[in-house]
Amino acid sequence: AEFHVRADSDVALVKLASPVTNYPVVPPYQGTNEVGKDVWLVGYGQHGQFTGNPAELSPGFTGRYAAMNRVGF
């Protein structure tokens, strides 16, 4: 598998060696009725303001993160 990530973004793309066939496909959300609803944000990795130098990030700030927020506009 290939893995590509850029230091100036929060998105990573993974190219799998073969298709995943034992899980259902979940399409991207395309609705428009979000205002006032709660959403969960989940992620893994380092947090904080990235200055462009990975050496400046402390390994103590890595981990799994989750937060709930309400869409307000």
PDB file of N, CA and C in Angstrom:
ATOM      1  N   ALA A   1       0.835  -1.186   0.000  1.00  0.00           N
ATOM      2  CA  ALA A   1       0.000   0.000   0.000  1.00  0.00           C
ATOM      3  C   ALA A   1       0.876   1.245   0.000  1.00  0.00           C
ATOM      4  N   GLU A   2       0.389   2.280  -0.641  1.00  0.00           N
ATOM      5  CA  GLU A   2       1.083   3.563  -0.651  1.00  0.00           C
ATOM      6  C   GLU A   2       0.423   4.482   0.361  1.00  0.00           C
ATOM      7  N   PHE A   3       1.232   5.346   0.964  1.00  0.00           N
ATOM      8  CA  PHE A   3       0.709   6.291   1.943  1.00  0.00           C
ATOM      9  C   PHE A   3       1.331   7.640   1.659  1.00  0.00           C
ATOM     10  N   HIS A   4       0.492   8.668   1.495  1.00  0.00           N
ATOM     11  CA  HIS A   4       0.988  10.014   1.209  1.00  0.00           C
ATOM     12  C   HIS A   4       0.353  10.994   2.179  1.00  0.00           C
ATOM     13  N   VAL A   5       1.171  11.821   2.798  1.00  0.00           N
ATOM     14  CA  VAL A   5       0.650  12.869   3.666  1.00  0.00           C
ATOM     15  C   VAL A   5       1.527  14.106   3.501  1.00  0.00           C
ATOM     16  N   ARG A   6       0.900  15.249   3.515  1.00  0.00           N
ATOM     17  CA  ARG A   6       1.643  16.507   3.415  1.00  0.00           C
ATOM     18  C   ARG A   6       1.666  17.171   4.772  1.00  0.00           C
ATOM     19  N   ALA A   7       2.741  17.810   5.105  1.00  0.00           N
ATOM     20  CA  ALA A   7       2.897  18.448   6.411  1.00  0.00           C
ATOM     21  C   ALA A   7       1.968  19.646   6.578  1.00  0.00           C
ATOM     22  N   ASP A   8       1.473  20.220   5.496  1.00  0.00           N
ATOM     23  CA  ASP A   8       0.636  21.413   5.606  1.00  0.00           C
ATOM     24  C   ASP A   8      -0.857  21.109   5.488  1.00  0.00           C
ATOM     25  N   SER A   9      -1.252  19.858   5.688  1.00  0.00           N
ATOM     26  CA  SER A   9      -2.670  19.530   5.584  1.00  0.00           C
ATOM     27  C   SER A   9      -3.053  18.478   6.623  1.00  0.00           C
ATOM     28  N   ASP A  10      -4.350  18.302   6.795  1.00  0.00           N
ATOM     29  CA  ASP A  10      -4.872  17.319   7.733  1.00  0.00           C
ATOM     30  C   ASP A  10      -5.550  16.163   7.015  1.00  0.00           C
ATOM     31  N   VAL A  11      -5.155  15.895   5.801  1.00  0.00           N
ATOM     32  CA  VAL A  11      -5.757  14.815   5.028  1.00  0.00           C
ATOM     33  C   VAL A  11      -4.653  13.879   4.563  1.00  0.00           C
ATOM     34  N   ALA A  12      -4.894  12.597   4.687  1.00  0.00           N
ATOM     35  CA  ALA A  12      -3.956  11.596   4.182  1.00  0.00           C
ATOM     36  C   ALA A  12      -4.707  10.700   3.205  1.00  0.00           C
ATOM     37  N   LEU A  13      -4.056  10.306   2.132  1.00  0.00           N
ATOM     38  CA  LEU A  13      -4.640   9.390   1.155  1.00  0.00           C
ATOM     39  C   LEU A  13      -3.880   8.077   1.212  1.00  0.00           C
ATOM     40  N   VAL A  14      -4.613   7.003   1.184  1.00  0.00           N
ATOM     41  CA  VAL A  14      -4.011   5.675   1.216  1.00  0.00           C
ATOM     42  C   VAL A  14      -4.482   4.918  -0.012  1.00  0.00           C
ATOM     43  N   LYS A  15      -3.548   4.351  -0.755  1.00  0.00           N
ATOM     44  CA  LYS A  15      -3.881   3.511  -1.893  1.00  0.00           C
ATOM     45  C   LYS A  15      -3.653   2.068  -1.475  1.00  0.00           C
ATOM     46  N   LEU A  16      -4.735   1.306  -1.401  1.00  0.00           N
ATOM     47  CA  LEU A  16      -4.658  -0.073  -0.949  1.00  0.00           C
ATOM     48  C   LEU A  16      -4.160  -0.986  -2.063  1.00  0.00           C
ATOM     49  N   ALA A  17      -3.494  -2.049  -1.676  1.00  0.00           N
ATOM     50  CA  ALA A  17      -2.972  -3.009  -2.650  1.00  0.00           C
ATOM     51  C   ALA A  17      -4.092  -3.780  -3.332  1.00  0.00           C
ATOM     52  N   SER A  18      -5.228  -3.950  -2.641  1.00  0.00           N
ATOM     53  CA  SER A  18      -6.365  -4.648  -3.229  1.00  0.00           C
ATOM     54  C   SER A  18      -7.652  -4.058  -2.638  1.00  0.00           C
ATOM     55  N   PRO A  19      -8.764  -4.238  -3.363  1.00  0.00           N
ATOM     56  CA  PRO A  19     -10.024  -3.670  -2.881  1.00  0.00           C
ATOM     57  C   PRO A  19     -10.492  -4.310  -1.569  1.00  0.00           C
ATOM     58  N   VAL A  20     -11.182  -3.526  -0.756  1.00  0.00           N
ATOM     59  CA  VAL A  20     -11.819  -4.034   0.455  1.00  0.00           C
ATOM     60  C   VAL A  20     -13.213  -4.489   0.055  1.00  0.00           C
ATOM     61  N   THR A  21     -13.519  -5.755   0.294  1.00  0.00           N
ATOM     62  CA  THR A  21     -14.816  -6.286  -0.150  1.00  0.00           C
ATOM     63  C   THR A  21     -15.703  -6.767   0.989  1.00  0.00           C
ATOM     64  N   ASN A  22     -15.197  -6.804   2.219  1.00  0.00           N
ATOM     65  CA  ASN A  22     -15.990  -7.332   3.321  1.00  0.00           C
ATOM     66  C   ASN A  22     -16.619  -6.233   4.187  1.00  0.00           C
ATOM     67  N   TYR A  23     -16.653  -4.981   3.720  1.00  0.00           N
ATOM     68  CA  TYR A  23     -17.305  -3.865   4.409  1.00  0.00           C
ATOM     69  C   TYR A  23     -18.150  -3.096   3.412  1.00  0.00           C
ATOM     70  N   PRO A  24     -19.309  -2.597   3.839  1.00  0.00           N
ATOM     71  CA  PRO A  24     -20.146  -1.842   2.908  1.00  0.00           C
ATOM     72  C   PRO A  24     -19.522  -0.480   2.576  1.00  0.00           C
ATOM     73  N   VAL A  25     -19.811  -0.001   1.389  1.00  0.00           N
ATOM     74  CA  VAL A  25     -19.336   1.308   0.955  1.00  0.00           C
ATOM     75  C   VAL A  25     -20.188   2.378   1.628  1.00  0.00           C
ATOM     76  N   VAL A  26     -19.549   3.387   2.206  1.00  0.00           N
ATOM     77  CA  VAL A  26     -20.254   4.515   2.808  1.00  0.00           C
ATOM     78  C   VAL A  26     -19.920   5.750   1.976  1.00  0.00           C
ATOM     79  N   PRO A  27     -20.881   6.271   1.221  1.00  0.00           N
ATOM     80  CA  PRO A  27     -20.593   7.426   0.365  1.00  0.00           C
ATOM     81  C   PRO A  27     -20.405   8.690   1.193  1.00  0.00           C
ATOM     82  N   PRO A  28     -19.735   9.686   0.637  1.00  0.00           N
ATOM     83  CA  PRO A  28     -19.589  10.969   1.334  1.00  0.00           C
ATOM     84  C   PRO A  28     -20.959  11.607   1.585  1.00  0.00           C
ATOM     85  N   TYR A  29     -21.078  12.289   2.711  1.00  0.00           N
ATOM     86  CA  TYR A  29     -22.331  12.971   3.048  1.00  0.00           C
ATOM     87  C   TYR A  29     -22.580  14.105   2.066  1.00  0.00           C
ATOM     88  N   GLN A  30     -23.796  14.181   1.545  1.00  0.00           N
ATOM     89  CA  GLN A  30     -24.147  15.244   0.603  1.00  0.00           C
ATOM     90  C   GLN A  30     -25.415  15.971   1.021  1.00  0.00           C
ATOM     91  N   GLY A  31     -25.813  15.813   2.269  1.00  0.00           N
ATOM     92  CA  GLY A  31     -27.025  16.461   2.752  1.00  0.00           C
ATOM     93  C   GLY A  31     -26.825  17.944   3.006  1.00  0.00           C
ATOM     94  N   THR A  32     -27.916  18.603   3.377  1.00  0.00           N
ATOM     95  CA  THR A  32     -27.868  20.046   3.636  1.00  0.00           C
ATOM     96  C   THR A  32     -28.625  20.421   4.898  1.00  0.00           C
ATOM     97  N   ASN A  33     -28.902  19.456   5.775  1.00  0.00           N
ATOM     98  CA  ASN A  33     -29.723  19.711   6.950  1.00  0.00           C
ATOM     99  C   ASN A  33     -28.891  19.571   8.229  1.00  0.00           C
ATOM    100  N   GLU A  34     -27.742  20.239   8.311  1.00  0.00           N
ATOM    101  CA  GLU A  34     -26.825  20.058   9.429  1.00  0.00           C
ATOM    102  C   GLU A  34     -27.034  21.027  10.585  1.00  0.00           C
ATOM    103  N   VAL A  35     -27.593  22.185  10.350  1.00  0.00           N
ATOM    104  CA  VAL A  35     -27.687  23.223  11.379  1.00  0.00           C
ATOM    105  C   VAL A  35     -28.445  22.695  12.591  1.00  0.00           C
ATOM    106  N   GLY A  36     -27.826  22.858  13.771  1.00  0.00           N
ATOM    107  CA  GLY A  36     -28.431  22.430  15.015  1.00  0.00           C
ATOM    108  C   GLY A  36     -28.190  20.978  15.370  1.00  0.00           C
ATOM    109  N   LYS A  37     -27.515  20.237  14.500  1.00  0.00           N
ATOM    110  CA  LYS A  37     -27.250  18.825  14.769  1.00  0.00           C
ATOM    111  C   LYS A  37     -25.866  18.647  15.374  1.00  0.00           C
ATOM    112  N   ASP A  38     -25.744  17.587  16.183  1.00  0.00           N
ATOM    113  CA  ASP A  38     -24.457  17.248  16.780  1.00  0.00           C
ATOM    114  C   ASP A  38     -23.651  16.401  15.812  1.00  0.00           C
ATOM    115  N   VAL A  39     -22.365  16.676  15.736  1.00  0.00           N
ATOM    116  CA  VAL A  39     -21.461  15.900  14.885  1.00  0.00           C
ATOM    117  C   VAL A  39     -20.269  15.441  15.715  1.00  0.00           C
ATOM    118  N   TRP A  40     -19.737  14.312  15.367  1.00  0.00           N
ATOM    119  CA  TRP A  40     -18.532  13.781  16.012  1.00  0.00           C
ATOM    120  C   TRP A  40     -17.351  13.957  15.085  1.00  0.00           C
ATOM    121  N   LEU A  41     -16.258  14.433  15.635  1.00  0.00           N
ATOM    122  CA  LEU A  41     -15.002  14.575  14.910  1.00  0.00           C
ATOM    123  C   LEU A  41     -14.022  13.607  15.562  1.00  0.00           C
ATOM    124  N   VAL A  42     -13.393  12.764  14.777  1.00  0.00           N
ATOM    125  CA  VAL A  42     -12.447  11.803  15.326  1.00  0.00           C
ATOM    126  C   VAL A  42     -11.155  11.858  14.534  1.00  0.00           C
ATOM    127  N   GLY A  43     -10.066  11.537  15.190  1.00  0.00           N
ATOM    128  CA  GLY A  43      -8.779  11.560  14.517  1.00  0.00           C
ATOM    129  C   GLY A  43      -7.709  10.870  15.333  1.00  0.00           C
ATOM    130  N   TYR A  44      -6.561  10.763  14.754  1.00  0.00           N
ATOM    131  CA  TYR A  44      -5.429  10.124  15.397  1.00  0.00           C
ATOM    132  C   TYR A  44      -4.175  10.879  14.978  1.00  0.00           C
ATOM    133  N   GLY A  45      -3.298  11.129  15.920  1.00  0.00           N
ATOM    134  CA  GLY A  45      -2.034  11.765  15.567  1.00  0.00           C
ATOM    135  C   GLY A  45      -1.678  12.886  16.517  1.00  0.00           C
ATOM    136  N   GLN A  46      -0.910  13.809  16.002  1.00  0.00           N
ATOM    137  CA  GLN A  46      -0.454  14.933  16.811  1.00  0.00           C
ATOM    138  C   GLN A  46      -1.414  16.096  16.636  1.00  0.00           C
ATOM    139  N   HIS A  47      -1.540  16.907  17.695  1.00  0.00           N
ATOM    140  CA  HIS A  47      -2.437  18.056  17.610  1.00  0.00           C
ATOM    141  C   HIS A  47      -1.672  19.316  17.968  1.00  0.00           C
ATOM    142  N   GLY A  48      -2.297  20.430  17.695  1.00  0.00           N
ATOM    143  CA  GLY A  48      -1.669  21.719  17.947  1.00  0.00           C
ATOM    144  C   GLY A  48      -1.402  22.437  16.646  1.00  0.00           C
ATOM    145  N   GLN A  49      -0.765  23.567  16.739  1.00  0.00           N
ATOM    146  CA  GLN A  49      -0.444  24.361  15.558  1.00  0.00           C
ATOM    147  C   GLN A  49       0.859  23.865  14.955  1.00  0.00           C
ATOM    148  N   PHE A  50       0.793  23.421  13.710  1.00  0.00           N
ATOM    149  CA  PHE A  50       1.978  22.904  13.024  1.00  0.00           C
ATOM    150  C   PHE A  50       2.767  24.057  12.411  1.00  0.00           C
ATOM    151  N   THR A  51       4.027  24.147  12.743  1.00  0.00           N
ATOM    152  CA  THR A  51       4.861  25.256  12.269  1.00  0.00           C
ATOM    153  C   THR A  51       5.611  24.913  10.994  1.00  0.00           C
ATOM    154  N   GLY A  52       5.500  23.670  10.520  1.00  0.00           N
ATOM    155  CA  GLY A  52       6.218  23.257   9.325  1.00  0.00           C
ATOM    156  C   GLY A  52       7.416  22.381   9.619  1.00  0.00           C
ATOM    157  N   ASN A  53       7.785  22.280  10.894  1.00  0.00           N
ATOM    158  CA  ASN A  53       8.933  21.461  11.274  1.00  0.00           C
ATOM    159  C   ASN A  53       8.457  20.321  12.172  1.00  0.00           C
ATOM    160  N   PRO A  54       8.367  19.071  11.643  1.00  0.00           N
ATOM    161  CA  PRO A  54       7.881  17.957  12.453  1.00  0.00           C
ATOM    162  C   PRO A  54       8.713  17.714  13.709  1.00  0.00           C
ATOM    163  N   ALA A  55       9.980  18.104  13.694  1.00  0.00           N
ATOM    164  CA  ALA A  55      10.842  17.890  14.859  1.00  0.00           C
ATOM    165  C   ALA A  55      10.393  18.724  16.055  1.00  0.00           C
ATOM    166  N   GLU A  56       9.610  19.789  15.819  1.00  0.00           N
ATOM    167  CA  GLU A  56       9.157  20.649  16.907  1.00  0.00           C
ATOM    168  C   GLU A  56       7.953  20.078  17.654  1.00  0.00           C
ATOM    169  N   LEU A  57       7.292  19.063  17.080  1.00  0.00           N
ATOM    170  CA  LEU A  57       6.136  18.470  17.733  1.00  0.00           C
ATOM    171  C   LEU A  57       6.605  17.441  18.757  1.00  0.00           C
ATOM    172  N   SER A  58       6.062  17.518  19.934  1.00  0.00           N
ATOM    173  CA  SER A  58       6.444  16.602  21.001  1.00  0.00           C
ATOM    174  C   SER A  58       5.757  15.256  20.814  1.00  0.00           C
ATOM    175  N   PRO A  59       6.472  14.152  20.958  1.00  0.00           N
ATOM    176  CA  PRO A  59       5.819  12.846  20.854  1.00  0.00           C
ATOM    177  C   PRO A  59       4.774  12.621  21.945  1.00  0.00           C
ATOM    178  N   GLY A  60       4.817  13.402  22.989  1.00  0.00           N
ATOM    179  CA  GLY A  60       3.825  13.290  24.046  1.00  0.00           C
ATOM    180  C   GLY A  60       2.448  13.771  23.644  1.00  0.00           C
ATOM    181  N   PHE A  61       2.297  14.407  22.498  1.00  0.00           N
ATOM    182  CA  PHE A  61       1.021  14.941  22.046  1.00  0.00           C
ATOM    183  C   PHE A  61       0.364  14.060  20.987  1.00  0.00           C
ATOM    184  N   THR A  62       0.767  12.803  20.893  1.00  0.00           N
ATOM    185  CA  THR A  62       0.136  11.910  19.920  1.00  0.00           C
ATOM    186  C   THR A  62      -0.942  11.094  20.603  1.00  0.00           C
ATOM    187  N   GLY A  63      -1.890  10.655  19.849  1.00  0.00           N
ATOM    188  CA  GLY A  63      -2.934   9.813  20.409  1.00  0.00           C
ATOM    189  C   GLY A  63      -4.204   9.845  19.595  1.00  0.00           C
ATOM    190  N   ARG A  64      -5.225   9.244  20.161  1.00  0.00           N
ATOM    191  CA  ARG A  64      -6.543   9.219  19.534  1.00  0.00           C
ATOM    192  C   ARG A  64      -7.381  10.329  20.145  1.00  0.00           C
ATOM    193  N   TYR A  65      -8.151  10.997  19.304  1.00  0.00           N
ATOM    194  CA  TYR A  65      -8.927  12.134  19.772  1.00  0.00           C
ATOM    195  C   TYR A  65     -10.350  12.058  19.229  1.00  0.00           C
ATOM    196  N   ALA A  66     -11.288  12.541  20.011  1.00  0.00           N
ATOM    197  CA  ALA A  66     -12.681  12.630  19.574  1.00  0.00           C
ATOM    198  C   ALA A  66     -13.314  13.846  20.240  1.00  0.00           C
ATOM    199  N   ALA A  67     -14.221  14.485  19.516  1.00  0.00           N
ATOM    200  CA  ALA A  67     -14.930  15.630  20.062  1.00  0.00           C
ATOM    201  C   ALA A  67     -16.320  15.688  19.438  1.00  0.00           C
ATOM    202  N   MET A  68     -17.265  16.223  20.185  1.00  0.00           N
ATOM    203  CA  MET A  68     -18.602  16.422  19.672  1.00  0.00           C
ATOM    204  C   MET A  68     -18.849  17.923  19.608  1.00  0.00           C
ATOM    205  N   ASN A  69     -19.467  18.355  18.536  1.00  0.00           N
ATOM    206  CA  ASN A  69     -19.757  19.769  18.347  1.00  0.00           C
ATOM    207  C   ASN A  69     -21.140  19.897  17.712  1.00  0.00           C
ATOM    208  N   ARG A  70     -21.774  21.026  17.902  1.00  0.00           N
ATOM    209  CA  ARG A  70     -23.070  21.292  17.285  1.00  0.00           C
ATOM    210  C   ARG A  70     -22.872  22.268  16.142  1.00  0.00           C
ATOM    211  N   VAL A  71     -23.419  21.925  14.977  1.00  0.00           N
ATOM    212  CA  VAL A  71     -23.307  22.780  13.800  1.00  0.00           C
ATOM    213  C   VAL A  71     -24.164  24.025  14.039  1.00  0.00           C
ATOM    214  N   GLY A  72     -23.526  25.204  13.915  1.00  0.00           N
ATOM    215  CA  GLY A  72     -24.227  26.419  14.283  1.00  0.00           C
ATOM    216  C   GLY A  72     -24.631  27.334  13.155  1.00  0.00           C
ATOM    217  N   PHE A  73     -24.225  27.081  11.940  1.00  0.00           N
ATOM    218  CA  PHE A  73     -24.654  27.979  10.857  1.00  0.00           C
ATOM    219  C   PHE A  73     -24.764  27.252   9.561  1.00  0.00           C
TER     220      PHE A  73
END
